[in-house]
Structures are given as structure tokens and as C-alpha cells.
Amino acid sequence: MNTARSEGQETDDAIRRWAVARHLPEAHLARWLALAHQDRAVLMEVAETLNLRTGQLVGAFDLLEEIALRERIKIATIIAGAEIRRILDGAGSAPGRARDLLDTLRAQRFPRLHRLTERFALEIAALGLPGGVRVVLSKDLSSDEVRIEICARGGADMLRLIDVVSNAREALGRIADLTGTDDSDDSIDDEV
């Protein structure tokens, strides 16, 4: 048996062991094993290095496949990128780095959504709202809903926070208007 074939078999065996231990659905295992050897191996490296949970692996795998298809590159090339390598080789807890990996992959897969989310974060931060007031947007900006949450300690604090929100009403209105923008350059409807 040649070396390349035995390395491929070792990788496949490791993938199968990981899949059994994590109860990975058979369909996902089959997709994983159908990848080119280098792609299978780097996905295994990611799973082991970050001690990914099953759902995290499935999410990362889906994003990686979509990015690879859109960019016409290999999964191994994506993983070799500086941002992903920084996460894999970095310090910190594995769960924190796994979260960073998924966030980075989402930003690569949905760049316009990522820019729009950052824009909202900057707009909201510029308001300088106190800790008792939160502006909450829908997850992944999936709707144009904006919520204002007030968490007060007593009546005087509640009145103060309501005044803060009232004073920021025009800026909050602009933020709410941004969530409903359909034809701006930041529209995310045309993500491929």
C-alpha cells in the first residue's frame, strides 16, 4: 500500500471515529468523505483542534462548501487563509476559537451582511446609550424589527433611562429606517 493511500485511509478512519463519537448524521459523514483528501484532512484538523461540537462542524462545513463554491477554491485553501489560521493556531479556549471560526466564516460567506452588521454596531455605539438601554436587532438582520430594551433599578432609574431613549429618538429612528432599506448598496438580498 503506498504512503498517500495509507494517509488517506488514516484520515478517513479518523473522520469515521470522530463521526461516531459525535453522532454525526450519515449524510454529513458521506459528504465529508466525498471531499478531496486535502479538504477532508484540513476539516478533520479543524474539528480536532477546536474540539468542535457536531452542530459547529456541520455549520462550518456548510459555510466552507458555500465559500469554496462561490470563490471556486478548495476548502483547504480557505482554511490556509490568514484569518482562519490565526484562529486555529491562536491561544484561548477552544469554544471561544470555535465561535470565532464560525463568525469569520459567516463574514466570508456573507460579506455584505457582515458590513451592514458592523455599520449598525457603529451607529448604535455612537448613540452612547447607558448600560440599562439596549438596541436589539434581529439575528442576521432577518427582519426589519428593532427593539429597545430598558433594564432599570427602581423608578428614578427607569425615568432617567426613558429620558435617554427619548433624547435619542431621532437617531434611533434613523437606525430603524436603515433596517428597512430595500434598495441600498448594502442590500443583502443578492448574496450568492
PDB file of C-alpha atoms in Angstrom, residues 5-189:
ATOM      1  CA  ARG A   5      -3.222   5.825   0.087  1.00  0.00           C
ATOM      2  CA  SER A   6      -2.401   4.858   3.684  1.00  0.00           C
ATOM      3  CA  GLU A   7      -2.523   8.532   4.772  1.00  0.00           C
ATOM      4  CA  GLY A   8      -5.888   8.848   3.065  1.00  0.00           C
ATOM      5  CA  GLN A   9      -7.141   5.719   4.842  1.00  0.00           C
ATOM      6  CA  GLU A  10      -5.863   7.014   8.204  1.00  0.00           C
ATOM      7  CA  THR A  11      -7.681  10.307   7.629  1.00  0.00           C
ATOM      8  CA  ASP A  12     -10.884   8.518   6.659  1.00  0.00           C
ATOM      9  CA  ASP A  13     -10.647   6.272   9.722  1.00  0.00           C
ATOM     10  CA  ALA A  14     -10.149   9.328  11.968  1.00  0.00           C
ATOM     11  CA  ILE A  15     -13.149  11.020  10.352  1.00  0.00           C
ATOM     12  CA  ARG A  16     -15.312   7.932  10.912  1.00  0.00           C
ATOM     13  CA  ARG A  17     -14.202   7.705  14.577  1.00  0.00           C
ATOM     14  CA  TRP A  18     -14.983  11.412  15.070  1.00  0.00           C
ATOM     15  CA  ALA A  19     -18.384  10.980  13.386  1.00  0.00           C
ATOM     16  CA  VAL A  20     -19.307   8.014  15.592  1.00  0.00           C
ATOM     17  CA  ALA A  21     -18.169   9.750  18.788  1.00  0.00           C
ATOM     18  CA  ARG A  22     -20.113  12.925  17.924  1.00  0.00           C
ATOM     19  CA  HIS A  23     -23.164  11.201  16.359  1.00  0.00           C
ATOM     20  CA  LEU A  24     -22.646  12.976  13.051  1.00  0.00           C
ATOM     21  CA  PRO A  25     -25.554  12.165  10.719  1.00  0.00           C
ATOM     22  CA  GLU A  26     -24.663   9.723   7.957  1.00  0.00           C
ATOM     23  CA  ALA A  27     -25.434  12.267   5.209  1.00  0.00           C
ATOM     24  CA  HIS A  28     -22.831  14.675   6.600  1.00  0.00           C
ATOM     25  CA  LEU A  29     -20.290  11.897   7.012  1.00  0.00           C
ATOM     26  CA  ALA A  30     -20.819  10.852   3.391  1.00  0.00           C
ATOM     27  CA  ARG A  31     -20.340  14.464   2.202  1.00  0.00           C
ATOM     28  CA  TRP A  32     -17.172  14.765   4.295  1.00  0.00           C
ATOM     29  CA  LEU A  33     -15.719  11.536   2.947  1.00  0.00           C
ATOM     30  CA  ALA A  34     -16.569  12.598  -0.611  1.00  0.00           C
ATOM     31  CA  LEU A  35     -14.253  15.624  -0.381  1.00  0.00           C
ATOM     32  CA  ALA A  36     -10.776  15.609  -1.873  1.00  0.00           C
ATOM     33  CA  HIS A  37      -8.188  14.157   0.521  1.00  0.00           C
ATOM     34  CA  GLN A  38      -6.623  17.507   1.443  1.00  0.00           C
ATOM     35  CA  ASP A  39     -10.051  19.047   2.137  1.00  0.00           C
ATOM     36  CA  ARG A  40     -11.058  16.041   4.281  1.00  0.00           C
ATOM     37  CA  ALA A  41      -7.819  16.280   6.228  1.00  0.00           C
ATOM     38  CA  VAL A  42      -7.990  20.009   6.970  1.00  0.00           C
ATOM     39  CA  LEU A  43     -11.629  19.730   8.048  1.00  0.00           C
ATOM     40  CA  MET A  44     -10.558  16.950  10.415  1.00  0.00           C
ATOM     41  CA  GLU A  45      -7.765  19.201  11.710  1.00  0.00           C
ATOM     42  CA  VAL A  46     -10.273  21.979  12.387  1.00  0.00           C
ATOM     43  CA  ALA A  47     -12.670  19.597  14.152  1.00  0.00           C
ATOM     44  CA  GLU A  48      -9.938  18.222  16.394  1.00  0.00           C
ATOM     45  CA  THR A  49      -8.047  21.463  17.034  1.00  0.00           C
ATOM     46  CA  LEU A  50     -11.151  23.355  18.125  1.00  0.00           C
ATOM     47  CA  ASN A  51     -12.891  20.327  19.624  1.00  0.00           C
ATOM     48  CA  LEU A  52     -15.970  21.190  17.568  1.00  0.00           C
ATOM     49  CA  ARG A  53     -19.393  20.003  18.610  1.00  0.00           C
ATOM     50  CA  THR A  54     -21.448  18.277  15.918  1.00  0.00           C
ATOM     51  CA  GLY A  55     -23.562  21.337  15.142  1.00  0.00           C
ATOM     52  CA  GLN A  56     -20.475  23.519  14.915  1.00  0.00           C
ATOM     53  CA  LEU A  57     -18.840  21.137  12.447  1.00  0.00           C
ATOM     54  CA  VAL A  58     -21.994  20.966  10.325  1.00  0.00           C
ATOM     55  CA  GLY A  59     -22.272  24.779  10.310  1.00  0.00           C
ATOM     56  CA  ALA A  60     -18.596  25.268   9.474  1.00  0.00           C
ATOM     57  CA  PHE A  61     -18.729  22.562   6.794  1.00  0.00           C
ATOM     58  CA  ASP A  62     -21.778  24.149   5.140  1.00  0.00           C
ATOM     59  CA  LEU A  63     -20.168  27.594   5.156  1.00  0.00           C
ATOM     60  CA  LEU A  64     -16.868  26.228   3.843  1.00  0.00           C
ATOM     61  CA  GLU A  65     -18.608  24.423   0.980  1.00  0.00           C
ATOM     62  CA  GLU A  66     -20.581  27.553   0.058  1.00  0.00           C
ATOM     63  CA  ILE A  67     -17.474  29.762   0.133  1.00  0.00           C
ATOM     64  CA  ALA A  68     -15.487  27.202  -1.880  1.00  0.00           C
ATOM     65  CA  LEU A  69     -18.245  27.015  -4.482  1.00  0.00           C
ATOM     66  CA  ARG A  70     -18.673  30.780  -4.737  1.00  0.00           C
ATOM     67  CA  GLU A  71     -14.946  31.529  -4.843  1.00  0.00           C
ATOM     68  CA  ARG A  72     -14.072  28.438  -6.889  1.00  0.00           C
ATOM     69  CA  ILE A  73     -11.377  27.385  -4.441  1.00  0.00           C
ATOM     70  CA  LYS A  74     -10.688  24.365  -2.269  1.00  0.00           C
ATOM     71  CA  ILE A  75     -11.742  24.126   1.372  1.00  0.00           C
ATOM     72  CA  ALA A  76      -8.053  23.603   2.207  1.00  0.00           C
ATOM     73  CA  THR A  77      -7.281  26.987   0.628  1.00  0.00           C
ATOM     74  CA  ILE A  78      -9.897  28.689   2.793  1.00  0.00           C
ATOM     75  CA  ILE A  79      -8.530  27.035   5.938  1.00  0.00           C
ATOM     76  CA  ALA A  80      -4.997  28.079   4.941  1.00  0.00           C
ATOM     77  CA  GLY A  81      -6.067  31.733   4.867  1.00  0.00           C
ATOM     78  CA  ALA A  82      -4.502  34.063   7.421  1.00  0.00           C
ATOM     79  CA  GLU A  83      -7.721  34.756   9.384  1.00  0.00           C
ATOM     80  CA  ILE A  84      -8.609  31.089   9.803  1.00  0.00           C
ATOM     81  CA  ARG A  85      -5.014  30.057  10.594  1.00  0.00           C
ATOM     82  CA  ARG A  86      -4.871  32.785  13.256  1.00  0.00           C
ATOM     83  CA  ILE A  87      -7.901  31.219  14.913  1.00  0.00           C
ATOM     84  CA  LEU A  88      -6.632  27.648  14.640  1.00  0.00           C
ATOM     85  CA  ASP A  89      -3.102  28.458  15.810  1.00  0.00           C
ATOM     86  CA  GLY A  90      -4.124  31.069  18.369  1.00  0.00           C
ATOM     87  CA  ALA A  91      -4.403  30.976  22.098  1.00  0.00           C
ATOM     88  CA  GLY A  92      -7.619  30.989  24.048  1.00  0.00           C
ATOM     89  CA  SER A  93     -10.295  28.472  24.800  1.00  0.00           C
ATOM     90  CA  ALA A  94     -11.352  26.034  22.106  1.00  0.00           C
ATOM     91  CA  PRO A  95     -15.036  27.025  22.443  1.00  0.00           C
ATOM     92  CA  GLY A  96     -14.136  30.702  22.005  1.00  0.00           C
ATOM     93  CA  ARG A  97     -11.984  29.955  18.988  1.00  0.00           C
ATOM     94  CA  ALA A  98     -14.750  27.744  17.525  1.00  0.00           C
ATOM     95  CA  ARG A  99     -17.158  30.691  17.855  1.00  0.00           C
ATOM     96  CA  ASP A 100     -14.561  32.949  16.193  1.00  0.00           C
ATOM     97  CA  LEU A 101     -14.187  30.435  13.361  1.00  0.00           C
ATOM     98  CA  LEU A 102     -17.922  30.363  12.671  1.00  0.00           C
ATOM     99  CA  ASP A 103     -18.153  34.168  12.842  1.00  0.00           C
ATOM    100  CA  THR A 104     -15.224  34.525  10.435  1.00  0.00           C
ATOM    101  CA  LEU A 105     -16.684  32.003   8.013  1.00  0.00           C
ATOM    102  CA  ARG A 106     -20.073  33.773   8.117  1.00  0.00           C
ATOM    103  CA  ALA A 107     -18.342  37.084   7.378  1.00  0.00           C
ATOM    104  CA  GLN A 108     -16.554  35.493   4.409  1.00  0.00           C
ATOM    105  CA  ARG A 109     -19.731  33.826   3.159  1.00  0.00           C
ATOM    106  CA  PHE A 110     -21.959  36.881   3.645  1.00  0.00           C
ATOM    107  CA  PRO A 111     -19.671  39.921   3.247  1.00  0.00           C
ATOM    108  CA  ARG A 112     -22.471  42.454   2.695  1.00  0.00           C
ATOM    109  CA  LEU A 113     -24.370  41.201   5.726  1.00  0.00           C
ATOM    110  CA  HIS A 114     -21.153  41.481   7.738  1.00  0.00           C
ATOM    111  CA  ARG A 115     -20.575  45.086   6.585  1.00  0.00           C
ATOM    112  CA  LEU A 116     -24.171  46.006   7.367  1.00  0.00           C
ATOM    113  CA  THR A 117     -23.970  44.422  10.827  1.00  0.00           C
ATOM    114  CA  GLU A 118     -20.777  46.368  11.546  1.00  0.00           C
ATOM    115  CA  ARG A 119     -22.447  49.565  10.334  1.00  0.00           C
ATOM    116  CA  PHE A 120     -25.351  49.010  12.735  1.00  0.00           C
ATOM    117  CA  ALA A 121     -22.940  48.322  15.602  1.00  0.00           C
ATOM    118  CA  LEU A 122     -21.119  51.608  14.903  1.00  0.00           C
ATOM    119  CA  GLU A 123     -24.384  53.559  14.630  1.00  0.00           C
ATOM    120  CA  ILE A 124     -25.651  52.114  17.903  1.00  0.00           C
ATOM    121  CA  ALA A 125     -22.323  52.661  19.699  1.00  0.00           C
ATOM    122  CA  ALA A 126     -22.289  56.288  18.515  1.00  0.00           C
ATOM    123  CA  LEU A 127     -25.508  56.866  20.475  1.00  0.00           C
ATOM    124  CA  GLY A 128     -23.573  56.405  23.714  1.00  0.00           C
ATOM    125  CA  LEU A 129     -26.532  54.786  25.429  1.00  0.00           C
ATOM    126  CA  PRO A 130     -26.052  53.790  29.073  1.00  0.00           C
ATOM    127  CA  GLY A 131     -25.864  50.149  30.123  1.00  0.00           C
ATOM    128  CA  GLY A 132     -29.544  49.987  31.038  1.00  0.00           C
ATOM    129  CA  VAL A 133     -30.620  50.604  27.426  1.00  0.00           C
ATOM    130  CA  ARG A 134     -30.065  48.077  24.639  1.00  0.00           C
ATOM    131  CA  VAL A 135     -30.907  48.342  20.967  1.00  0.00           C
ATOM    132  CA  VAL A 136     -31.644  44.850  19.695  1.00  0.00           C
ATOM    133  CA  LEU A 137     -31.746  43.960  16.001  1.00  0.00           C
ATOM    134  CA  SER A 138     -32.990  40.658  14.624  1.00  0.00           C
ATOM    135  CA  LYS A 139     -30.446  37.859  14.305  1.00  0.00           C
ATOM    136  CA  ASP A 140     -28.674  38.084  10.948  1.00  0.00           C
ATOM    137  CA  LEU A 141     -30.886  41.090  10.181  1.00  0.00           C
ATOM    138  CA  SER A 142     -33.595  38.665   9.065  1.00  0.00           C
ATOM    139  CA  SER A 143     -36.345  41.230   9.687  1.00  0.00           C
ATOM    140  CA  ASP A 144     -36.637  44.987   9.919  1.00  0.00           C
ATOM    141  CA  GLU A 145     -37.642  44.812  13.577  1.00  0.00           C
ATOM    142  CA  VAL A 146     -35.765  46.964  16.107  1.00  0.00           C
ATOM    143  CA  ARG A 147     -36.337  46.541  19.846  1.00  0.00           C
ATOM    144  CA  ILE A 148     -35.314  48.906  22.623  1.00  0.00           C
ATOM    145  CA  GLU A 149     -34.811  47.174  25.964  1.00  0.00           C
ATOM    146  CA  ILE A 150     -34.698  49.122  29.210  1.00  0.00           C
ATOM    147  CA  CYS A 151     -33.452  47.483  32.385  1.00  0.00           C
ATOM    148  CA  ALA A 152     -33.889  49.820  35.343  1.00  0.00           C
ATOM    149  CA  ARG A 153     -33.287  49.584  39.060  1.00  0.00           C
ATOM    150  CA  GLY A 154     -36.139  51.494  40.568  1.00  0.00           C
ATOM    151  CA  GLY A 155     -38.461  54.256  39.436  1.00  0.00           C
ATOM    152  CA  ALA A 156     -35.898  57.060  39.262  1.00  0.00           C
ATOM    153  CA  ASP A 157     -33.567  54.938  37.129  1.00  0.00           C
ATOM    154  CA  MET A 158     -36.479  53.993  34.844  1.00  0.00           C
ATOM    155  CA  LEU A 159     -37.431  57.649  34.331  1.00  0.00           C
ATOM    156  CA  ARG A 160     -33.802  58.583  33.601  1.00  0.00           C
ATOM    157  CA  LEU A 161     -33.433  55.777  31.037  1.00  0.00           C
ATOM    158  CA  ILE A 162     -36.727  56.677  29.358  1.00  0.00           C
ATOM    159  CA  ASP A 163     -35.461  60.253  29.031  1.00  0.00           C
ATOM    160  CA  VAL A 164     -32.225  58.944  27.474  1.00  0.00           C
ATOM    161  CA  VAL A 165     -34.220  56.940  24.921  1.00  0.00           C
ATOM    162  CA  SER A 166     -36.482  59.920  24.248  1.00  0.00           C
ATOM    163  CA  ASN A 167     -33.480  62.181  23.642  1.00  0.00           C
ATOM    164  CA  ALA A 168     -32.045  59.630  21.211  1.00  0.00           C
ATOM    165  CA  ARG A 169     -35.347  59.105  19.346  1.00  0.00           C
ATOM    166  CA  GLU A 170     -34.246  60.716  16.056  1.00  0.00           C
ATOM    167  CA  ALA A 171     -31.049  58.671  15.874  1.00  0.00           C
ATOM    168  CA  LEU A 172     -32.958  55.539  16.875  1.00  0.00           C
ATOM    169  CA  GLY A 173     -35.454  56.297  14.113  1.00  0.00           C
ATOM    170  CA  ARG A 174     -32.621  56.523  11.573  1.00  0.00           C
ATOM    171  CA  ILE A 175     -31.334  53.131  12.729  1.00  0.00           C
ATOM    172  CA  ALA A 176     -34.837  51.667  12.411  1.00  0.00           C
ATOM    173  CA  ASP A 177     -35.094  53.153   8.907  1.00  0.00           C
ATOM    174  CA  LEU A 178     -31.784  51.516   7.942  1.00  0.00           C
ATOM    175  CA  THR A 179     -33.153  48.067   8.811  1.00  0.00           C
ATOM    176  CA  GLY A 180     -35.951  48.507   6.299  1.00  0.00           C
ATOM    177  CA  THR A 181     -33.761  49.726   3.435  1.00  0.00           C
ATOM    178  CA  ASP A 182     -34.528  47.615   0.374  1.00  0.00           C
ATOM    179  CA  ASP A 183     -32.560  49.230  -2.423  1.00  0.00           C
ATOM    180  CA  SER A 184     -29.345  50.457  -0.827  1.00  0.00           C
ATOM    181  CA  ASP A 185     -25.890  49.296  -1.816  1.00  0.00           C
ATOM    182  CA  ASP A 186     -25.858  47.372   1.453  1.00  0.00           C
ATOM    183  CA  SER A 187     -28.792  45.161   0.489  1.00  0.00           C
ATOM    184  CA  ILE A 188     -28.120  41.556   1.411  1.00  0.00           C
ATOM    185  CA  ASP A 189     -30.780  40.070  -0.848  1.00  0.00           C
TER     186      ASP A 189
END
